[in-house]
Coordinates of C-alpha atoms in Angstrom, one line a residue:
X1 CA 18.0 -22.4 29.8
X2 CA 14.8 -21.8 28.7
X3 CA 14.2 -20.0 25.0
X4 CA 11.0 -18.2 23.9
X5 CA 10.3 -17.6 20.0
X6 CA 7.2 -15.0 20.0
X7 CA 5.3 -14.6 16.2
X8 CA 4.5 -10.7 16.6
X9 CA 3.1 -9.8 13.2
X10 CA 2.8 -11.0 9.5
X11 CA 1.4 -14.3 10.0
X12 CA -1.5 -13.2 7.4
X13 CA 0.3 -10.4 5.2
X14 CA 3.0 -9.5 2.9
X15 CA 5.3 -7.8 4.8
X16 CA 5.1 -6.4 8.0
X17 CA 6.8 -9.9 10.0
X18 CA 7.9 -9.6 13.3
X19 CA 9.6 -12.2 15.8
X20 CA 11.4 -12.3 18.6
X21 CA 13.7 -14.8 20.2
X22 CA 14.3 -14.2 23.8
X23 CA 16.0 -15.9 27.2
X24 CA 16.1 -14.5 30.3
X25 CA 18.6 -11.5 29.9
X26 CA 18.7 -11.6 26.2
X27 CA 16.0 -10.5 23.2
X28 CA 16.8 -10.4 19.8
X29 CA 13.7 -9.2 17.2
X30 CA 13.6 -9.5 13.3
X31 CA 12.6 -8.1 11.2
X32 CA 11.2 -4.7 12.1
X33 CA 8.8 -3.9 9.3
X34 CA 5.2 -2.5 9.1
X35 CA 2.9 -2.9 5.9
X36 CA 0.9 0.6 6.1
X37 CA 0.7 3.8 8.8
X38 CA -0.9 7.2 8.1
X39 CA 2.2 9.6 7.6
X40 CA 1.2 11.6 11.1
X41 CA 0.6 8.3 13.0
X42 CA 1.8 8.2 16.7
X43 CA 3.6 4.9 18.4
X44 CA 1.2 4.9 21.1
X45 CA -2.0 4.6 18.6
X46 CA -0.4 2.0 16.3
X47 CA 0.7 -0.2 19.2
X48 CA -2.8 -0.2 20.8
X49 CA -4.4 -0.9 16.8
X50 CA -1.9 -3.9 16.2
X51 CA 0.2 -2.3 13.3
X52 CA 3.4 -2.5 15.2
X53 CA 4.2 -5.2 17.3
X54 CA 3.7 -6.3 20.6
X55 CA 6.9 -4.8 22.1
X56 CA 6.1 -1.6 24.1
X57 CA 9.1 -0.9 25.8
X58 CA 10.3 0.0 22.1
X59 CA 7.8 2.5 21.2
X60 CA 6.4 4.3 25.0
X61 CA 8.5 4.7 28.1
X62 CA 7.8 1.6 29.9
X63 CA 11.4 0.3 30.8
X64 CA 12.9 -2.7 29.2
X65 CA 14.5 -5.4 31.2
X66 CA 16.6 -7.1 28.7
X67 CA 19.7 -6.7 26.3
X68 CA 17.6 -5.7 23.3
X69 CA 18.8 -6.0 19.5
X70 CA 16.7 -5.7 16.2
X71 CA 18.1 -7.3 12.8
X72 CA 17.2 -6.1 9.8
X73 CA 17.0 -8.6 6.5
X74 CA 17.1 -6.1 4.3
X75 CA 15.6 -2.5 3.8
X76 CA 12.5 -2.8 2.3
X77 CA 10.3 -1.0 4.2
X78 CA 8.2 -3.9 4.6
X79 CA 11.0 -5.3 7.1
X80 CA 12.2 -2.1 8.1
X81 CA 9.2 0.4 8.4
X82 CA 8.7 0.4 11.8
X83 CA 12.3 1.4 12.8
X84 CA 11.4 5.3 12.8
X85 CA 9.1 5.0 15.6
X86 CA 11.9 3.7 18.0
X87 CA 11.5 6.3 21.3
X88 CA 14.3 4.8 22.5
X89 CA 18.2 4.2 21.8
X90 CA 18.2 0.5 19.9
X91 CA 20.7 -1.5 18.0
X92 CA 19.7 -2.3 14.5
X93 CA 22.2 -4.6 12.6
X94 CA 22.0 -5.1 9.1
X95 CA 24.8 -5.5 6.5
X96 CA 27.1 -2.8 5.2
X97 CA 25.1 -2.8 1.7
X98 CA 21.9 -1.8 4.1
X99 CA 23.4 0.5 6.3
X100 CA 24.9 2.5 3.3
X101 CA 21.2 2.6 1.6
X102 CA 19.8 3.7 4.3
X103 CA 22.5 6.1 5.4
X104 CA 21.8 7.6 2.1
X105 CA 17.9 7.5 2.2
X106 CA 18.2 9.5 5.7
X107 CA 20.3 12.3 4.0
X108 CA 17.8 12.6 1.0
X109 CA 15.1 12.6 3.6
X110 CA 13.4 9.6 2.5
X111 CA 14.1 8.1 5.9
X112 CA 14.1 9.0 9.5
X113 CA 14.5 6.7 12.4
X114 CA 16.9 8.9 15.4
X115 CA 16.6 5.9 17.8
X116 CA 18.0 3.5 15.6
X117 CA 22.1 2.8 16.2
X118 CA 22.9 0.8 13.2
X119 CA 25.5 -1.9 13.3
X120 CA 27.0 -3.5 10.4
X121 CA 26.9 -7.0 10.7
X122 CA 29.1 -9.4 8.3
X123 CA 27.5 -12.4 6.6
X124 CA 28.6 -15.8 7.9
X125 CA 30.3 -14.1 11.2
X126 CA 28.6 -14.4 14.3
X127 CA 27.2 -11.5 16.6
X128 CA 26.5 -12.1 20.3
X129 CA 23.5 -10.8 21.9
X130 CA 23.7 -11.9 25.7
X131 CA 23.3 -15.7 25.5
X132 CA 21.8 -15.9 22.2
X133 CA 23.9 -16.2 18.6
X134 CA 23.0 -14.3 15.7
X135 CA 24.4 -15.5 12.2
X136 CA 23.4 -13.3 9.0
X137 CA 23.8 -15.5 5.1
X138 CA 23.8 -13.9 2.4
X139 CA 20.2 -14.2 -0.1
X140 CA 19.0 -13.5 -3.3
X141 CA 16.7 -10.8 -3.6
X142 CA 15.5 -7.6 -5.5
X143 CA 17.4 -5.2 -2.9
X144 CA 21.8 -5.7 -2.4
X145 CA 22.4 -6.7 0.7
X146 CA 19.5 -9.0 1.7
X147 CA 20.2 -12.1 4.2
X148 CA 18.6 -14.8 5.7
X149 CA 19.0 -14.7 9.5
X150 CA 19.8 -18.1 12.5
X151 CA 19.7 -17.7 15.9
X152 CA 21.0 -20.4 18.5
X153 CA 20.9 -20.6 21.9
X154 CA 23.7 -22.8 22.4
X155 CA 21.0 -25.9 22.4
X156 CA 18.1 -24.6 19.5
X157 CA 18.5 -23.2 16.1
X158 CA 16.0 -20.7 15.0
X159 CA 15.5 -19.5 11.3
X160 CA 14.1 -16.1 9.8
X161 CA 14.5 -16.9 5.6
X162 CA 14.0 -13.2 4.8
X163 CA 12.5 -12.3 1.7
X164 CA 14.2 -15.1 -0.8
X165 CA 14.5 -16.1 -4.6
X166 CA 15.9 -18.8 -6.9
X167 CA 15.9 -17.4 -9.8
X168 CA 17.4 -14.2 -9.4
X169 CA 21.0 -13.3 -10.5
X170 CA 22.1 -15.2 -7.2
X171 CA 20.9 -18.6 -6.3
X172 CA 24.2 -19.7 -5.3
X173 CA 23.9 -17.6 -2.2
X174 CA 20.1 -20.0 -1.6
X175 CA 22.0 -23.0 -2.5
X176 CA 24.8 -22.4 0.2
X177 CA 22.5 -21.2 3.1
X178 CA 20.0 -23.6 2.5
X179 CA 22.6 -26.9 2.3
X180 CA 24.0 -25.6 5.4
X181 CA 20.8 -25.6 7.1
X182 CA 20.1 -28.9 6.3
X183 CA 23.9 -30.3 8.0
X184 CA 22.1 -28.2 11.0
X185 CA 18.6 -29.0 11.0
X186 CA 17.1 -26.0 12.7
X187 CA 14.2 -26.3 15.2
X188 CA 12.4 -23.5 13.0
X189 CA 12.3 -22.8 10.1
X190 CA 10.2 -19.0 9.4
X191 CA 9.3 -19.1 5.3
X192 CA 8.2 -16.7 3.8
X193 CA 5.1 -17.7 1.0
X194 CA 4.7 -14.6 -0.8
X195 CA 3.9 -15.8 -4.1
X196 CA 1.4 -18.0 -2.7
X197 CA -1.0 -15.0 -1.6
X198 CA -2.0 -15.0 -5.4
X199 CA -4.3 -17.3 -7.6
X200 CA -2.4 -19.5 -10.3
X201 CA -2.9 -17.9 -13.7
X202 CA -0.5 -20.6 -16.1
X203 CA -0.8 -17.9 -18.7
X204 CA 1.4 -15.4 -16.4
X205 CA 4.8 -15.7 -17.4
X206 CA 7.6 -15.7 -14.7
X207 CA 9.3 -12.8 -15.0
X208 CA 12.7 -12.7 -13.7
X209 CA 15.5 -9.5 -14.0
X210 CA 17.3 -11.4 -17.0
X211 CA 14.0 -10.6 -18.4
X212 CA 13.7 -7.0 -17.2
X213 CA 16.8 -6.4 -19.4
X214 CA 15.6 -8.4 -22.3
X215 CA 12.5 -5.5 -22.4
X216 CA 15.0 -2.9 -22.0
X217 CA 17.1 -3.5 -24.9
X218 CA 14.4 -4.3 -27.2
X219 CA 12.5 -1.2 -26.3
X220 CA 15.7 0.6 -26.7
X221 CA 15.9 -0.7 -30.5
X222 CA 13.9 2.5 -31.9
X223 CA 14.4 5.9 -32.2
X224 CA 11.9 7.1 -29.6
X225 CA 13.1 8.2 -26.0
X226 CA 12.7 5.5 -23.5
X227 CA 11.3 6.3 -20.1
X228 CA 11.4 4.0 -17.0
X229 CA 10.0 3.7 -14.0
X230 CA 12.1 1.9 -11.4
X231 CA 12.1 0.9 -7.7
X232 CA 15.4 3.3 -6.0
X233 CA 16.3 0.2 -3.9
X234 CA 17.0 -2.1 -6.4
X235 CA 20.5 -0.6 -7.1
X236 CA 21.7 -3.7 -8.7
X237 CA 19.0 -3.6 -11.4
X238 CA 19.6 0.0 -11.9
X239 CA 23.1 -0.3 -12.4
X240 CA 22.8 -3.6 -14.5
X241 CA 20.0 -1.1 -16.7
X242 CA 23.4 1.5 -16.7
X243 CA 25.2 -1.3 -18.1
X244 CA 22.4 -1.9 -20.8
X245 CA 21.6 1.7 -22.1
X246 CA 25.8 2.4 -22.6
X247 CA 25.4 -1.5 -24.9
X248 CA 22.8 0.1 -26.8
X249 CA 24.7 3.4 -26.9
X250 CA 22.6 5.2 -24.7
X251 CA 22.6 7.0 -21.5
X252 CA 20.8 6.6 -18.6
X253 CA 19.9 10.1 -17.2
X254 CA 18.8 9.7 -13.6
X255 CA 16.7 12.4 -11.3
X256 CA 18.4 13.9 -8.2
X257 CA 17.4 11.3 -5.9
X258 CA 18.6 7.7 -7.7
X259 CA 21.8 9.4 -8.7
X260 CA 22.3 9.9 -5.1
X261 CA 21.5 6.6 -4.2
X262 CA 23.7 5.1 -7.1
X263 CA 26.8 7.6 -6.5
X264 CA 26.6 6.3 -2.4
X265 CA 26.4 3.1 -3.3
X266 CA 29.7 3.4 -5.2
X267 CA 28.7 4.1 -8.5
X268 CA 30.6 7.4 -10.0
X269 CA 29.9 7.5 -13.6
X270 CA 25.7 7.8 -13.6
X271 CA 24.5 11.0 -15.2
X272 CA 21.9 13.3 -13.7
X273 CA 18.8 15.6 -15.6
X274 CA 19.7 19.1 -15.0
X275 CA 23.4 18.6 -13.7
X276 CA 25.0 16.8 -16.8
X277 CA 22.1 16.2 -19.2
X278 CA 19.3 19.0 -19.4
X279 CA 15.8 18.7 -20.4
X280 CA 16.4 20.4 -23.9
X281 CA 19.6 17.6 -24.9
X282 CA 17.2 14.9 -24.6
X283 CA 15.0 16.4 -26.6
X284 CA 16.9 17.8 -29.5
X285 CA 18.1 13.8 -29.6
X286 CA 15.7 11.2 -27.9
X287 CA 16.7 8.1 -29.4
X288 CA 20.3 8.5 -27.4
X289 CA 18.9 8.8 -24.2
X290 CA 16.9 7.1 -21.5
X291 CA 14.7 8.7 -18.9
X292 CA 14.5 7.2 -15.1
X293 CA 11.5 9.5 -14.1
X294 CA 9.4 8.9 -10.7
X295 CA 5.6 9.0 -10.5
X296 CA 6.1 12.4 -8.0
X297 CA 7.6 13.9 -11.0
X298 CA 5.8 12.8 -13.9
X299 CA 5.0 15.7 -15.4
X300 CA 8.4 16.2 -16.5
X301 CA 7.2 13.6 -19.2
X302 CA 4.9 16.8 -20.6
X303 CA 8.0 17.9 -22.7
X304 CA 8.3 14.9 -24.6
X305 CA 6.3 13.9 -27.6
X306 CA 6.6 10.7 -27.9
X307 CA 8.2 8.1 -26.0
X308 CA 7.9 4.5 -24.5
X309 CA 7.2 3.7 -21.0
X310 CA 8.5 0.8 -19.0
X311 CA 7.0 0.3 -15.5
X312 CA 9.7 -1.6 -13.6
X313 CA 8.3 -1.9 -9.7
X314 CA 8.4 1.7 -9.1
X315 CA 5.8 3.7 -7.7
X316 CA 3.0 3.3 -7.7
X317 CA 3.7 -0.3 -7.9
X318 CA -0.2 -1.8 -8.4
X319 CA -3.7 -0.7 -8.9
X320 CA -4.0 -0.9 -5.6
X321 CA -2.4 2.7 -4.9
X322 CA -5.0 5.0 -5.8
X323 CA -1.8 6.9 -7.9
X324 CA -1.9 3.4 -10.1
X325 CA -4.9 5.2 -11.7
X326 CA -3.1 8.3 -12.1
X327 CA -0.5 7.3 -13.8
X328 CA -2.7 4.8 -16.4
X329 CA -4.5 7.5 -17.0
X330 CA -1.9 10.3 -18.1
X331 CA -0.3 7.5 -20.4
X332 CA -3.6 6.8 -22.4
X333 CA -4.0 11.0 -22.6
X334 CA -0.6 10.7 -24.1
X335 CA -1.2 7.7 -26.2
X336 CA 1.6 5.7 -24.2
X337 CA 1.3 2.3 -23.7
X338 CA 2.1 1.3 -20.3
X339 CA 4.6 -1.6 -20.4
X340 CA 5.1 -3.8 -17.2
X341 CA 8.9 -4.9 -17.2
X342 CA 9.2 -5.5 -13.9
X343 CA 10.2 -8.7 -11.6
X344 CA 9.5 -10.3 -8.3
X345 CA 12.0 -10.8 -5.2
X346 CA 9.6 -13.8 -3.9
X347 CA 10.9 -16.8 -5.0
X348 CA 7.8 -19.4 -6.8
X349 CA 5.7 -21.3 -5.1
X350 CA 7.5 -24.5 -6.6
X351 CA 10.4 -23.0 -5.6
X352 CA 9.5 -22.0 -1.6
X353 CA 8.8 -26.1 -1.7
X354 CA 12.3 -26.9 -2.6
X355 CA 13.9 -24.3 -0.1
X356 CA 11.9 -26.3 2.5
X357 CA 12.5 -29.7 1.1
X358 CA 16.4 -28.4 1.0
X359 CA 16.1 -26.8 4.8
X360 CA 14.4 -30.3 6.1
X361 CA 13.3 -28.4 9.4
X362 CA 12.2 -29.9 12.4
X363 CA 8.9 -27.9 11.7
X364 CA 8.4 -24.9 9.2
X365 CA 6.3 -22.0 9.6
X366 CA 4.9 -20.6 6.8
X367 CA 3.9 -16.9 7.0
X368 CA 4.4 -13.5 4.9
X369 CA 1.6 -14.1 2.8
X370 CA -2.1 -13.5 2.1
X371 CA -2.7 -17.5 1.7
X372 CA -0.1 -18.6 4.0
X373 CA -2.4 -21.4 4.5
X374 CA -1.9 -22.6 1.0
X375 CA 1.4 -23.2 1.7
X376 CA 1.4 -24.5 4.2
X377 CA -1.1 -27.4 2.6
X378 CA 1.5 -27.9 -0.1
X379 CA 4.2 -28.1 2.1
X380 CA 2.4 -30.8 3.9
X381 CA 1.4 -33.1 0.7
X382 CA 5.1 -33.0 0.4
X383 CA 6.1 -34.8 4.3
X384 CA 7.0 -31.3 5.2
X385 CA 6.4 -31.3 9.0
X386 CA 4.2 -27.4 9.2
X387 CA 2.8 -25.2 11.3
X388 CA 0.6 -22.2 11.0
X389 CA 1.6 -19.6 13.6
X390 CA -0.9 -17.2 15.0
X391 CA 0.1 -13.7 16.2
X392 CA 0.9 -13.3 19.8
X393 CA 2.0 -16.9 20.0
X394 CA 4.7 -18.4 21.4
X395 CA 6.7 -21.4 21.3
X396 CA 9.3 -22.4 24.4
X397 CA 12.1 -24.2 24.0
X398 CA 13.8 -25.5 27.4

């Protein structure tokens, strides 16, 4: 039998990686992300530009001639994006975690993808898609229900790591995926190098959640209102800041959409502005609340006089989003220092080493990254067999 693994996009970017496995009947394609499309952009026009990938009987009418199934790592949009511009009826597994997000985001409107028939899929349990084997591990990253992904053949043993960390609240999960990789010695082994798209700064402190709630508590130590600013996906952080504020005898007062989010996710005790907690309660007593507030509604901040602000990955998330300047701007009106007290989901560079080292591949493939040519140099000096894919390439395995 004769296996193809084809590198379809994200050899060069964050986000946005695309591969698929294939045999003669089967094909099996993760993840399914795209990095940036204009909100009215049509399939046809981002095929033919390169933004989605290479796979047009997924996005025109040109008929497929294979069993067809797309897995999802985890539901940033990064890995995910390109899902709503399905024009045809396609399995998409991710796990029950993901599949409940995104149920949720499709009711609130935040998401939209008709063509997509989800399928839960069960870490460590096996899904067949024609001759090729499909095994989801759980990961650690800054979104609940991440995994890494293998795929065998029956002969070759494929690996997708996902978006990964060590020093998250779950490295156990890394530990146990990558020790059993290394009994298994996959063929290849697709890292992703994130952290290495940026120059090393040694005065940058790691920043890591246990940190995001250090902030959080200490900002919570004075009598002013506290505002965040958090990313909607990363519902273990916001219940983990619940947690926090109730410590410090607080509560968290969450907008429409995260209590949504929160309440499908299984959380029934969060309290929403203008159902349970109105504008006028936080302001009669500031220093007993805390204020989740999105950039799209920031001017709800206008009835405050005071507060702190902690920026904790939500929109916009850099200063490269025009809104970045926006938002700096309306702070320093306000006299509001903006406070970053957010933290990554990439793992370190250090640390991307010792998942390789751990893996011991036949060949790793460094990709999902500005610089994924730095890592792959380090990986070398270290007797790390590497390879730097190019989109549209592919490798055959007989």
């Amino acid at each position: 039998m004769t296996t193809t693994v084809t590198v379809l996009n994200g050899v060069d970017t964050i986000g946005g990686n695309v591969v698929a496995f294939e045999t003669q009947t089967a094909r099996v394609i993760m993840d399914f992300g795209i990095n940036f499309a204009p909100a009215e952009s049509q399939p046809d026009d981002l095929l033919s530009n390169g933004v989605l990938p290479a796979l047009p009987d997924l996005f025109t009418d040109i008929a497929g001639d294979k069993q067809t199934a797309i897995f999802i790592s985890h539901l940033h949009l990064d890995h995910m994006g390109a899902l709503k511009y399905l024009t045809k009826l396609t399995p998409v597994y991710m796990t029950m975690a993901s599949a409940t997000l995104y149920a949720e985001l499709i009711r609130q409107g935040l998401e939209l993808a008709p063509n997509a028939q989800v399928q839960v899929i069960a870490p460590n349990k096996d899904v067949q898609i024609g001759d090729l084997t499909v095994r989801a591990f759980a990961t650690d990253h800054d979104i609940m229900g991440a995994v890494m992904f293998e795929v065998t053949d029956g002969q070759h043993r494929f690996v997708h790591s996902g978006d990964v960390r060590y020093d998250g609240w779950h490295p156990e999960r890394v530990t146990a995926w990558t020790q059993y990789l290394h009994e298994h010695r996959p063929d290849l082994f697709f890292v992703e190098g994130t952290e290495f798209s940026f120059d090393d700064d040694t005065s940058r402190q790691r920043r890591t959640e246990a940190t995001v709630l250090t902030d959080f508590t200490n900002a919570m130590a004075s009598d002013d209102l506290v505002v965040i600013n958090p990313y909607e996906r990363n519902v273990e952080r916001l219940m983990n800041l619940s947690a926090a504020a109730r410590q410090a005898n607080r509560e968290l007062v969450w907008d429409e959409r995260f209590a949504g989010i929160l309440r499908a996710m299984g959380v029934s005790n969060e309290i929403m502005l203008g159902q349970d907690v109105t504008v006028a309660d936080i302001q009669q007593q500031p220093g007993r609340y805390v204020l989740q507030n999105h950039f799209d509604n920031l001017h709800l901040l206008d009835a405050f006089d005071t507060f702190s602000y902690l920026h904790m990955n939500g929109e916009p998330l850099g200063d490269y989003d025009p809104r970045y300047a926006d938002l700096t701007a309306y702070l320093a009106q306000r006299g509001v220092a903006l406070q970053l007290a957010g933290a990554s989901g990439h793992a370190t560079p250090d640390d991307l080493l010792r998942i390789a080292v751990e893996v011991d591949a036949k060949m790793t493939l460094p990709w999902h990254s500005f610089h994924p040519e730095r890592e792959a140099e380090a990986l070398r000096q270290i007797g790390i067999e590497t390879y730097l894919p190019k989109k549209g390439e592919t490798f055959t395995f007989e």
